Coordinates of C-alpha atoms and ligand atoms in Angstrom, one line a residue:
M1 CA 53.1 15.9 -7.1
T2 CA 56.5 17.4 -7.6
M3 CA 57.5 19.9 -10.2
E4 CA 59.5 17.1 -11.8
K5 CA 56.4 15.1 -12.1
L6 CA 54.5 18.1 -13.5
R7 CA 57.3 18.5 -16.0
A8 CA 56.9 15.0 -17.0
T9 CA 53.3 15.6 -17.6
G10 CA 54.1 18.5 -19.8
R11 CA 52.1 20.9 -17.8
F12 CA 54.8 23.4 -17.0
L13 CA 57.2 22.4 -19.7
R14 CA 56.8 25.1 -22.2
Y15 CA 58.4 27.9 -20.3
S16 CA 61.4 28.4 -18.1
P17 CA 60.5 31.0 -15.5
R18 CA 64.0 32.4 -15.4
K19 CA 64.4 32.5 -19.2
S20 CA 61.0 34.1 -19.9
L21 CA 61.4 36.7 -17.2
F22 CA 64.8 37.5 -18.5
D23 CA 63.5 37.8 -22.0
R24 CA 60.8 40.1 -21.0
R25 CA 63.0 42.3 -18.9
L26 CA 65.1 42.8 -22.0
N27 CA 62.1 43.9 -24.0
P28 CA 61.2 47.5 -23.1
N29 CA 58.4 47.4 -25.6
S30 CA 56.6 44.5 -24.1
E31 CA 53.0 45.4 -23.5
N32 CA 52.6 43.1 -20.6
S33 CA 55.9 43.8 -19.0
I34 CA 56.9 45.5 -15.8
P35 CA 59.0 48.6 -15.9
N36 CA 62.7 47.6 -15.7
S37 CA 63.0 49.5 -12.5
A38 CA 60.6 47.0 -10.9
S39 CA 62.1 45.0 -8.1
G40 CA 60.9 41.6 -7.1
Y41 CA 61.5 40.2 -10.6
G42 CA 64.0 37.8 -11.9
M43 CA 66.6 36.2 -9.8
D44 CA 69.0 39.0 -9.3
L45 CA 70.5 39.8 -5.9
A46 CA 69.2 43.3 -5.9
S47 CA 65.6 42.2 -6.0
N48 CA 66.2 39.8 -3.2
V49 CA 67.7 42.5 -1.1
E50 CA 64.7 44.7 -2.0
I51 CA 62.3 42.1 -0.9
F52 CA 64.3 41.5 2.3
N53 CA 64.2 45.1 3.1
S54 CA 60.5 45.2 2.4
I55 CA 59.8 42.5 4.9
M56 CA 61.8 44.3 7.5
I57 CA 59.9 47.5 6.8
I58 CA 56.6 45.9 6.8
I59 CA 57.3 44.1 10.0
A60 CA 59.0 47.0 11.7
S61 CA 56.1 49.3 10.9
G62 CA 53.9 46.8 12.8
M63 CA 51.7 47.0 9.8
F64 CA 51.5 43.4 9.3
R65 CA 51.2 40.8 12.0
H66 CA 51.0 37.7 9.8
V67 CA 54.1 37.9 7.7
L68 CA 55.4 34.5 6.9
A69 CA 53.0 33.0 9.4
S70 CA 53.7 29.7 7.8
M71 CA 57.3 30.0 8.8
D72 CA 56.4 30.6 12.3
H73 CA 57.0 27.0 13.2
Q74 CA 58.7 25.6 16.2
G75 CA 57.8 28.7 18.2
K76 CA 59.9 31.1 16.0
T77 CA 58.6 34.4 15.1
A78 CA 58.7 35.8 11.6
R79 CA 61.4 38.1 12.7
D80 CA 63.5 35.2 14.1
C81 CA 63.0 33.4 10.8
I82 CA 64.3 36.4 8.9
E83 CA 67.1 37.2 11.2
K84 CA 68.3 33.7 11.4
G85 CA 68.3 33.4 7.6
L86 CA 65.4 31.0 7.5
L87 CA 64.0 33.2 4.9
E88 CA 66.2 31.5 2.4
D89 CA 64.2 28.4 2.8
T90 CA 61.7 29.4 0.2
R91 CA 60.4 25.9 -0.3
R92 CA 58.2 26.3 2.7
I93 CA 56.6 29.3 1.1
Q94 CA 56.2 27.5 -2.1
H95 CA 54.7 24.5 -0.2
R96 CA 52.1 26.8 1.3
C97 CA 51.4 28.1 -2.1
F98 CA 51.1 25.0 -4.3
G99 CA 51.9 22.1 -2.1
S100 CA 55.2 21.1 -3.8
L101 CA 54.1 22.2 -7.2
A102 CA 56.2 25.3 -7.6
E103 CA 59.6 24.4 -6.6
E104 CA 61.0 26.5 -9.4
G105 CA 59.5 29.7 -8.0
S106 CA 61.7 31.8 -5.7
S107 CA 59.4 34.0 -3.8
K108 CA 60.9 35.2 -0.5
L109 CA 57.8 36.6 1.1
L110 CA 54.4 35.2 1.7
L111 CA 51.9 37.6 3.4
Q112 CA 48.7 36.5 5.0
P113 CA 46.5 39.5 5.5
Q114 CA 43.6 39.3 7.9
T115 CA 41.7 42.4 6.8
T116 CA 41.0 44.4 3.6
E117 CA 42.9 47.3 5.2
E118 CA 46.0 45.1 5.4
V119 CA 45.7 44.1 1.8
S120 CA 45.4 47.7 1.0
Q121 CA 48.6 48.6 2.9
I122 CA 50.5 45.8 1.3
L123 CA 49.5 46.9 -2.2
K124 CA 50.2 50.5 -1.4
Y125 CA 53.6 49.6 -0.2
C126 CA 54.4 47.2 -3.1
N127 CA 53.1 49.6 -5.7
S128 CA 55.2 52.5 -4.3
R129 CA 58.3 50.2 -4.6
S130 CA 57.3 48.5 -7.9
L131 CA 57.2 45.1 -6.2
A132 CA 55.2 42.6 -8.0
V133 CA 52.6 40.6 -6.2
V134 CA 50.7 37.4 -6.8
P135 CA 47.4 36.9 -5.0
K136 CA 47.6 33.3 -3.8
V137 CA 44.2 31.8 -3.6
E138 CA 43.7 28.1 -3.6
I139 CA 42.3 26.9 -6.9
Q140 CA 42.1 23.6 -8.7
V141 CA 45.6 22.2 -9.0
L142 CA 45.4 22.0 -12.8
W143 CA 44.7 25.7 -13.0
A144 CA 47.7 26.6 -10.9
E145 CA 49.4 28.5 -13.7
V146 CA 46.9 31.3 -13.3
F147 CA 48.6 32.2 -10.0
L148 CA 52.0 30.7 -10.6
F149 CA 54.7 32.9 -9.3
F150 CA 58.4 33.7 -9.9
D151 CA 59.8 35.9 -7.1
E152 CA 56.8 38.1 -6.5
V153 CA 55.5 38.8 -3.1
V154 CA 52.8 36.2 -2.5
I155 CA 49.6 37.3 -0.9
N156 CA 47.8 34.4 0.6
M157 CA 44.2 35.1 1.4
S158 CA 43.5 32.1 3.6
L159 CA 43.1 34.1 6.8
M160 CA 40.3 36.2 5.3
N161 CA 37.9 33.3 5.7
N162 CA 34.8 34.7 7.4
V163 CA 31.2 34.6 6.4
I164 CA 30.1 38.2 6.9
S165 CA 26.3 37.8 6.5
F166 CA 23.7 35.6 5.0
D167 CA 20.1 36.7 4.2
K168 CA 17.7 33.8 4.3
V169 CA 15.0 35.8 2.5
S170 CA 17.1 36.8 -0.6
G171 CA 19.6 33.9 -0.3
I172 CA 22.5 36.4 -0.6
L173 CA 25.7 35.4 1.0
V174 CA 28.5 37.9 1.8
C175 CA 31.9 36.5 2.7
E176 CA 35.6 37.0 2.5
A177 CA 37.7 35.9 -0.4
G178 CA 39.7 33.3 1.5
C179 CA 36.6 31.1 2.4
I180 CA 37.1 27.5 1.2
L181 CA 34.3 26.6 -1.2
E182 CA 33.4 23.5 0.7
N183 CA 33.1 25.4 3.9
L184 CA 30.6 27.8 2.2
I185 CA 28.7 24.8 0.8
T186 CA 28.5 23.3 4.4
F187 CA 27.5 26.7 5.9
L188 CA 24.8 27.2 3.3
D189 CA 23.6 23.6 3.7
N190 CA 22.8 24.3 7.3
Q191 CA 20.8 27.3 6.2
G192 CA 18.9 25.3 3.6
F193 CA 20.7 26.8 0.6
I194 CA 23.5 25.7 -1.8
M195 CA 26.4 27.4 -3.6
P196 CA 25.6 28.0 -7.2
L197 CA 29.1 26.6 -8.0
D198 CA 30.5 23.1 -7.4
L199 CA 33.9 21.8 -8.3
G200 CA 36.0 18.7 -7.9
A201 CA 38.5 20.9 -5.9
K202 CA 35.9 22.3 -3.5
G203 CA 37.8 21.0 -0.5
S204 CA 40.8 23.3 -1.1
C205 CA 39.8 26.1 -3.5
Q206 CA 38.8 29.5 -2.2
I207 CA 35.9 31.6 -3.4
G208 CA 38.3 34.5 -4.3
G209 CA 40.1 32.1 -6.6
N210 CA 36.9 30.8 -8.1
I211 CA 35.8 34.4 -8.8
S212 CA 39.2 35.5 -10.2
T213 CA 39.0 32.6 -12.7
N214 CA 35.2 32.7 -13.1
A215 CA 35.2 29.0 -12.4
G216 CA 32.5 27.2 -14.3
G217 CA 32.2 23.8 -12.6
L218 CA 29.6 21.1 -12.8
R219 CA 26.3 22.9 -12.4
L220 CA 26.7 25.9 -14.7
V221 CA 24.0 24.5 -17.0
R222 CA 21.5 25.1 -14.1
Y223 CA 22.8 28.1 -12.1
G224 CA 24.7 30.0 -14.7
S225 CA 28.2 31.4 -14.4
L226 CA 29.7 33.1 -11.3
H227 CA 29.8 36.3 -13.4
G228 CA 26.0 36.2 -13.2
T229 CA 25.6 35.0 -9.6
V230 CA 28.1 37.4 -8.1
L231 CA 26.2 40.5 -7.1
G232 CA 29.0 42.6 -5.5
L233 CA 32.7 42.7 -4.8
E234 CA 35.1 44.5 -2.6
V235 CA 38.4 44.9 -4.4
V236 CA 41.7 46.4 -3.6
L237 CA 43.4 48.1 -6.5
A238 CA 47.1 48.0 -7.2
N239 CA 47.6 51.4 -5.6
G240 CA 45.9 50.2 -2.4
D241 CA 42.6 52.0 -3.0
I242 CA 39.7 50.0 -1.7
L243 CA 36.7 49.7 -4.1
D244 CA 33.6 49.0 -2.2
M245 CA 31.1 47.5 -4.7
L246 CA 29.9 45.0 -2.2
G247 CA 26.2 45.5 -3.1
T248 CA 23.6 42.9 -2.4
L249 CA 21.0 44.1 -5.0
R250 CA 19.7 41.9 -7.8
K251 CA 19.0 45.0 -9.8
D252 CA 21.3 48.0 -10.0
N253 CA 21.6 49.9 -13.2
T254 CA 23.5 52.9 -11.9
G255 CA 26.5 53.6 -14.0
Y256 CA 28.8 50.9 -15.6
D257 CA 28.8 47.4 -14.4
L258 CA 32.4 47.0 -13.2
K259 CA 32.5 43.3 -13.0
H260 CA 35.7 42.8 -14.9
F261 CA 37.3 41.7 -11.6
V262 CA 35.5 38.4 -12.1
H263 CA 37.9 36.3 -14.2
C264 CA 40.7 38.9 -14.4
E265 CA 42.9 36.3 -12.8
G266 CA 44.1 38.7 -10.2
S267 CA 45.6 41.1 -12.8
L268 CA 43.4 44.1 -12.1
G269 CA 42.9 44.0 -8.4
I270 CA 42.6 41.7 -5.5
V271 CA 39.1 40.5 -4.5
T272 CA 38.7 40.7 -0.8
K273 CA 35.0 40.2 -0.3
V274 CA 32.1 39.0 -2.4
S275 CA 28.3 38.8 -2.3
I276 CA 26.7 35.9 -4.1
L277 CA 23.2 34.9 -4.9
T278 CA 22.6 31.4 -3.6
P279 CA 19.7 29.1 -4.6
P280 CA 17.6 27.2 -2.0
K281 CA 18.6 23.6 -1.4
L282 CA 16.3 21.1 -3.1
F283 CA 16.3 17.7 -1.6
S284 CA 15.4 15.5 -4.5
V285 CA 18.6 14.7 -6.5
N286 CA 18.8 11.9 -9.1
V287 CA 21.9 10.9 -11.0
A288 CA 21.9 8.7 -14.1
F289 CA 25.0 7.3 -15.9
L290 CA 24.2 6.6 -19.5
A291 CA 25.9 5.1 -22.6
C292 CA 25.5 6.5 -26.1
Q293 CA 26.7 4.9 -29.3
D294 CA 27.8 8.1 -31.0
Y295 CA 28.4 11.8 -30.4
F296 CA 25.3 12.8 -32.4
S297 CA 23.2 10.8 -29.8
C298 CA 24.8 12.7 -27.0
Q299 CA 23.9 16.0 -28.6
K300 CA 20.3 14.9 -29.3
L301 CA 20.1 13.7 -25.7
L302 CA 21.1 17.1 -24.5
V303 CA 18.4 18.8 -26.5
E304 CA 15.8 16.3 -25.3
A305 CA 17.0 16.7 -21.7
K306 CA 16.6 20.4 -21.8
G307 CA 13.1 20.1 -23.3
K308 CA 11.8 17.2 -21.2
L309 CA 13.6 17.6 -17.9
G310 CA 13.4 21.4 -18.1
E311 CA 13.8 23.1 -14.7
I312 CA 15.1 20.0 -12.8
L313 CA 18.1 19.4 -15.1
S314 CA 21.2 20.4 -13.0
A315 CA 24.1 18.7 -14.8
F316 CA 24.8 17.3 -18.2
E317 CA 28.4 16.0 -18.5
F318 CA 30.0 13.7 -21.0
L319 CA 33.1 11.6 -21.4
D320 CA 34.2 9.4 -24.2
S321 CA 35.2 5.7 -23.8
K322 CA 38.9 6.6 -23.7
A323 CA 38.3 8.9 -20.8
L324 CA 36.4 6.3 -19.0
D325 CA 39.1 3.7 -19.6
L326 CA 41.7 6.0 -18.1
V327 CA 39.5 6.4 -14.9
L328 CA 38.9 2.7 -14.7
N329 CA 42.6 1.9 -15.2
H330 CA 44.2 4.5 -13.0
L331 CA 42.0 5.3 -10.1
D332 CA 41.4 3.1 -7.1
G333 CA 38.0 1.9 -6.1
V334 CA 36.1 2.7 -9.3
R335 CA 34.1 0.4 -11.4
N336 CA 32.0 0.7 -14.5
P337 CA 28.3 0.5 -13.3
L338 CA 27.3 -0.7 -16.8
P339 CA 27.9 -4.2 -18.2
P340 CA 31.3 -4.3 -20.0
T341 CA 30.1 -3.7 -23.5
I342 CA 32.1 -1.0 -25.3
H343 CA 30.2 2.2 -25.7
N344 CA 31.7 5.1 -27.4
F345 CA 30.3 7.8 -25.1
Y346 CA 29.0 8.2 -21.6
V347 CA 26.7 10.9 -20.3
L348 CA 26.0 11.8 -16.7
I349 CA 22.7 13.5 -16.1
E350 CA 21.7 15.0 -12.7
T351 CA 18.3 16.4 -11.8
T352 CA 17.6 18.4 -8.7
G353 CA 14.1 19.3 -7.7
S354 CA 11.6 19.6 -4.9
D355 CA 9.4 16.6 -5.4
E356 CA 11.0 13.2 -5.1
T357 CA 8.2 11.2 -6.7
Y358 CA 7.5 13.6 -9.5
D359 CA 11.2 14.2 -10.3
R360 CA 12.0 10.5 -10.3
Q361 CA 9.0 9.7 -12.6
K362 CA 9.9 12.6 -14.9
L363 CA 13.5 11.3 -15.2
E364 CA 12.5 7.7 -15.7
A365 CA 10.0 8.7 -18.4
F366 CA 12.7 10.7 -20.1
L367 CA 15.2 7.8 -20.0
L368 CA 12.6 5.4 -21.3
H369 CA 11.8 7.8 -24.2
A370 CA 15.5 8.2 -24.9
M371 CA 16.1 4.5 -24.8
E372 CA 13.2 3.8 -27.2
G373 CA 14.4 6.5 -29.5
G374 CA 17.8 4.9 -29.6
L375 CA 19.6 7.8 -28.1
I376 CA 21.0 5.8 -25.2
S377 CA 22.1 2.2 -25.5
D378 CA 22.4 1.5 -21.8
G379 CA 22.1 3.3 -18.5
V380 CA 21.8 3.1 -14.7
L381 CA 20.0 5.3 -12.3
A382 CA 21.7 5.8 -8.8
Q383 CA 19.7 4.2 -6.0
D384 CA 21.3 6.2 -3.2
M385 CA 23.8 9.0 -2.6
N386 CA 26.7 6.6 -2.5
Q387 CA 25.9 5.4 -6.0
A388 CA 25.4 8.9 -7.1
S389 CA 28.8 9.9 -5.8
A390 CA 30.4 6.9 -7.5
F391 CA 28.9 7.9 -10.8
W392 CA 30.1 11.5 -10.4
Y393 CA 33.6 10.2 -9.6
L394 CA 33.7 8.5 -13.0
R395 CA 33.4 11.9 -14.6
E396 CA 35.2 14.1 -12.0
G397 CA 38.1 11.6 -11.8
V398 CA 39.1 12.1 -15.5
P399 CA 41.7 14.9 -14.9
E400 CA 43.3 12.9 -12.0
A401 CA 43.4 9.7 -14.1
L402 CA 45.1 11.6 -16.9
M403 CA 47.8 13.0 -14.6
K404 CA 48.5 9.5 -13.5
A405 CA 48.7 8.1 -17.0
G406 CA 51.7 10.2 -18.0
A407 CA 52.2 13.4 -19.9
V408 CA 49.1 15.4 -20.8
Y409 CA 48.5 18.3 -23.1
K410 CA 45.4 20.0 -21.8
Y411 CA 42.9 22.2 -23.7
D412 CA 39.8 23.8 -22.3
L413 CA 37.7 25.0 -25.1
S414 CA 34.2 26.5 -25.7
L415 CA 32.8 25.4 -29.1
P416 CA 29.4 25.0 -30.7
V417 CA 28.1 21.7 -29.4
E418 CA 27.4 20.2 -32.8
K419 CA 31.0 20.7 -33.9
M420 CA 32.8 20.1 -30.6
Y421 CA 33.7 16.4 -31.0
D422 CA 34.9 16.8 -34.6
L423 CA 38.0 18.4 -33.1
V424 CA 38.7 15.3 -31.0
D425 CA 38.3 13.1 -34.1
E426 CA 40.6 15.3 -36.2
M427 CA 43.2 15.4 -33.5
R428 CA 43.1 11.6 -33.4
T429 CA 43.7 11.5 -37.1
R430 CA 46.6 13.9 -36.8
L431 CA 48.3 12.1 -34.0
G432 CA 47.6 8.5 -34.9
D433 CA 48.8 5.9 -32.4
S434 CA 51.4 8.2 -30.9
A435 CA 48.9 9.7 -28.4
N436 CA 45.7 8.9 -26.5
V437 CA 43.3 11.7 -27.4
V438 CA 40.5 12.1 -24.9
G439 CA 37.4 14.2 -24.9
Y440 CA 35.2 15.0 -21.9
G441 CA 33.6 18.0 -20.2
H442 CA 30.5 20.0 -19.7
L443 CA 28.5 19.2 -22.7
G444 CA 25.5 21.2 -21.4
D445 CA 27.7 24.3 -21.5
G446 CA 29.4 23.7 -24.8
N447 CA 32.8 23.2 -22.9
L448 CA 35.1 20.5 -24.2
H449 CA 38.2 19.4 -22.3
L450 CA 40.4 18.1 -25.0
N451 CA 43.3 16.2 -23.3
I452 CA 46.1 14.4 -25.1
S453 CA 47.9 11.8 -23.2
T454 CA 51.3 10.5 -24.1
P455 CA 54.0 8.6 -22.3
Q456 CA 56.2 11.7 -22.1
Y457 CA 56.2 15.2 -23.3
D458 CA 58.0 16.0 -26.6
D459 CA 58.2 18.9 -29.0
R460 CA 57.2 17.0 -32.0
T461 CA 53.8 16.1 -30.5
L462 CA 53.3 19.6 -29.4
A463 CA 54.0 20.9 -32.9
Q464 CA 51.3 18.6 -34.2
I465 CA 48.8 19.9 -31.6
E466 CA 49.6 23.6 -31.6
P467 CA 48.7 25.9 -33.2
F468 CA 46.3 23.6 -35.0
V469 CA 44.0 23.3 -31.9
Y470 CA 43.9 27.1 -31.5
E471 CA 43.3 27.7 -35.2
W472 CA 40.5 25.1 -35.3
T473 CA 38.9 26.7 -32.3
S474 CA 39.2 30.2 -33.7
A475 CA 37.8 29.1 -37.1
H476 CA 34.7 27.8 -35.3
R477 CA 34.4 31.0 -33.3
G478 CA 35.2 29.2 -30.1
S479 CA 37.1 30.2 -27.0
I480 CA 40.6 28.8 -26.3
S481 CA 39.9 29.1 -22.5
A482 CA 36.3 28.3 -21.5
E483 CA 36.8 28.1 -17.7
H484 CA 40.5 27.7 -16.8
G485 CA 41.8 31.2 -17.6
L486 CA 44.7 32.2 -19.8
G487 CA 47.3 32.2 -17.1
L488 CA 50.9 32.5 -18.3
M489 CA 51.0 30.0 -21.0
K490 CA 48.0 31.1 -23.0
A491 CA 48.4 34.8 -22.5
N492 CA 49.9 35.3 -26.0
K493 CA 47.1 33.1 -27.5
I494 CA 44.4 35.5 -26.6
F495 CA 44.1 36.7 -30.2
Y496 CA 42.6 33.4 -31.3
S497 CA 39.5 34.3 -29.3
K498 CA 39.5 38.1 -29.1
P499 CA 39.9 40.7 -31.8
T500 CA 42.9 43.1 -31.5
A501 CA 40.7 46.1 -30.8
T502 CA 39.2 44.3 -27.8
V503 CA 42.7 43.2 -26.5
K504 CA 43.8 46.8 -26.9
L505 CA 41.0 48.0 -24.7
M506 CA 41.8 45.3 -22.1
T507 CA 45.4 46.5 -22.2
S508 CA 44.3 50.1 -21.6
I509 CA 42.1 48.9 -18.7
K510 CA 45.1 47.1 -17.2
K511 CA 47.3 50.2 -17.6
M512 CA 44.8 52.4 -16.0
L513 CA 44.2 50.2 -13.0
D514 CA 47.7 48.9 -12.6
P515 CA 50.1 51.3 -14.3
K516 CA 53.2 49.7 -12.9
G517 CA 52.0 46.2 -13.7
I518 CA 52.6 44.8 -10.3
L519 CA 49.5 42.6 -10.2
N520 CA 50.0 38.9 -11.2
P521 CA 52.4 39.9 -14.0
Y522 CA 52.8 38.2 -17.4
K523 CA 49.4 36.5 -17.2
V524 CA 46.2 37.1 -19.1
L525 CA 47.3 39.7 -21.6
P526 CA 49.7 39.2 -24.5
H527 CA 53.3 40.4 -24.1
S528 CA 52.9 42.5 -27.2
I529 CA 50.0 43.6 -29.4
D530 CA 52.2 45.3 -32.0
S531 CA 52.3 42.3 -34.4
H532 CA 48.5 42.2 -34.3
S533 CA 47.8 45.9 -35.0
Ligands
MLT601 C1 36.9 19.3 -15.1 O1 35.8 19.7 -15.6 O2 37.0 18.1 -14.7 C2 38.1 20.2 -15.0 O3 37.7 21.5 -15.4 C3 39.1 19.7 -16.0 C4 40.5 20.0 -15.6 O4 40.7 20.5 -14.5 O5 41.4 19.9 -16.4
ZN602 ZN1 35.8 21.6 -16.4

């Protein structure tokens, strides 16, 4: 996926990195800006020279063995690369960061630390020179804006990928931040445990990125949020101080709970290690793909599922017929497991338990009850893991299908379940035939993914969507970012979900922990709170 393609999808269209950086550099009052003395910002020659010097200093000091490891191709050392001017080939850095997503960025330096101590030295150095850094942790492609970079020093955590310990009695896993989620899932599987988090992007996303965004995923309804299952963290602060909070205790009420590094989007510190509570693996998994005539039936089905399936309910996801159509039309190898009658909504229910016969009977009894009560109009129960995966793909494939369909305006909202789909209906009325308005998501968590698909991006459509979507969400006391983070594009929208006093406190915390604002700049917090005071 090239940047051009992403532009076509509207994903990165609403800002120009160069322009926005320039604007903010001119605004000394900006709350979320870096001091003008900061190097590593903007495209000016001085900052490039500064970064170049930094590389040489870092390498010369022997402090860092893995500078530009990715550029170490064809037997060249990092120093060769720099001396021979290969440093100018920033595309390779960007490629390592986002595949080819971020061709507009212009970072000159990608560092791959192997230890917490190295992360600490890098930050100490960058902080002393006011060099901005972006922790680069693999995350879901669609959330890339959280860690999008301009010309910051990129810190890639992928070499810190060790499991440190696993306690089979407590189920507590301690690992480094660069571990790929899928590798952790496989590791735990061999131990008879599972990760409490599962995502479509598990093959590439890293646990540090999941934590920094408090990724919700598909099984939050059962295992709760990462914020809850993370027991401890090791974090490096902007000034290089290492905060060892890597506890493995379920209960610890000493002092304040400093868990704000979970979902700080890398803006308060860099998570280097984590301890997580993992549940035991249960072998009886069932997946049903169901059709509902209206949204009210989906809601009632959720209430019934919670009551009747109780402890074995592990996922409750929904998609509307427009979302399913996109999947069927744009993804290869998918088919609708239900007869081709048009249903308005589809629900995927997964149960996970320890007794195959009992769990299956329980689910079948529930489905019969729901069918008799008119809550579901049709449905299929997976007969094996292949069918279960195929059903899951119908749901997990929606974002991919949307990307293939054209431009997409994406909104990730938390709303009261009973009101959630009204927004989709209202948006359809607003946009008429000019757009395909799609609703899907984690119904069990009250998390709607409202996506608006159009042939191409245009400002008129955007003006019909925003700020309406944010005002609507705010009026219903929802959240404008349920699980994807605010990143760059939504930083200024925070006031739709948080009162000014709360944002002020957040700003103070940021100033205290990162006074020079070097960590993942411009993201999360608004660029000014003055107009909201
Ligand atoms: C999902 O639940 O499929 C994703 O969070 C949606 C997305 O990445 O846009
Ligand atoms: Zn989601």
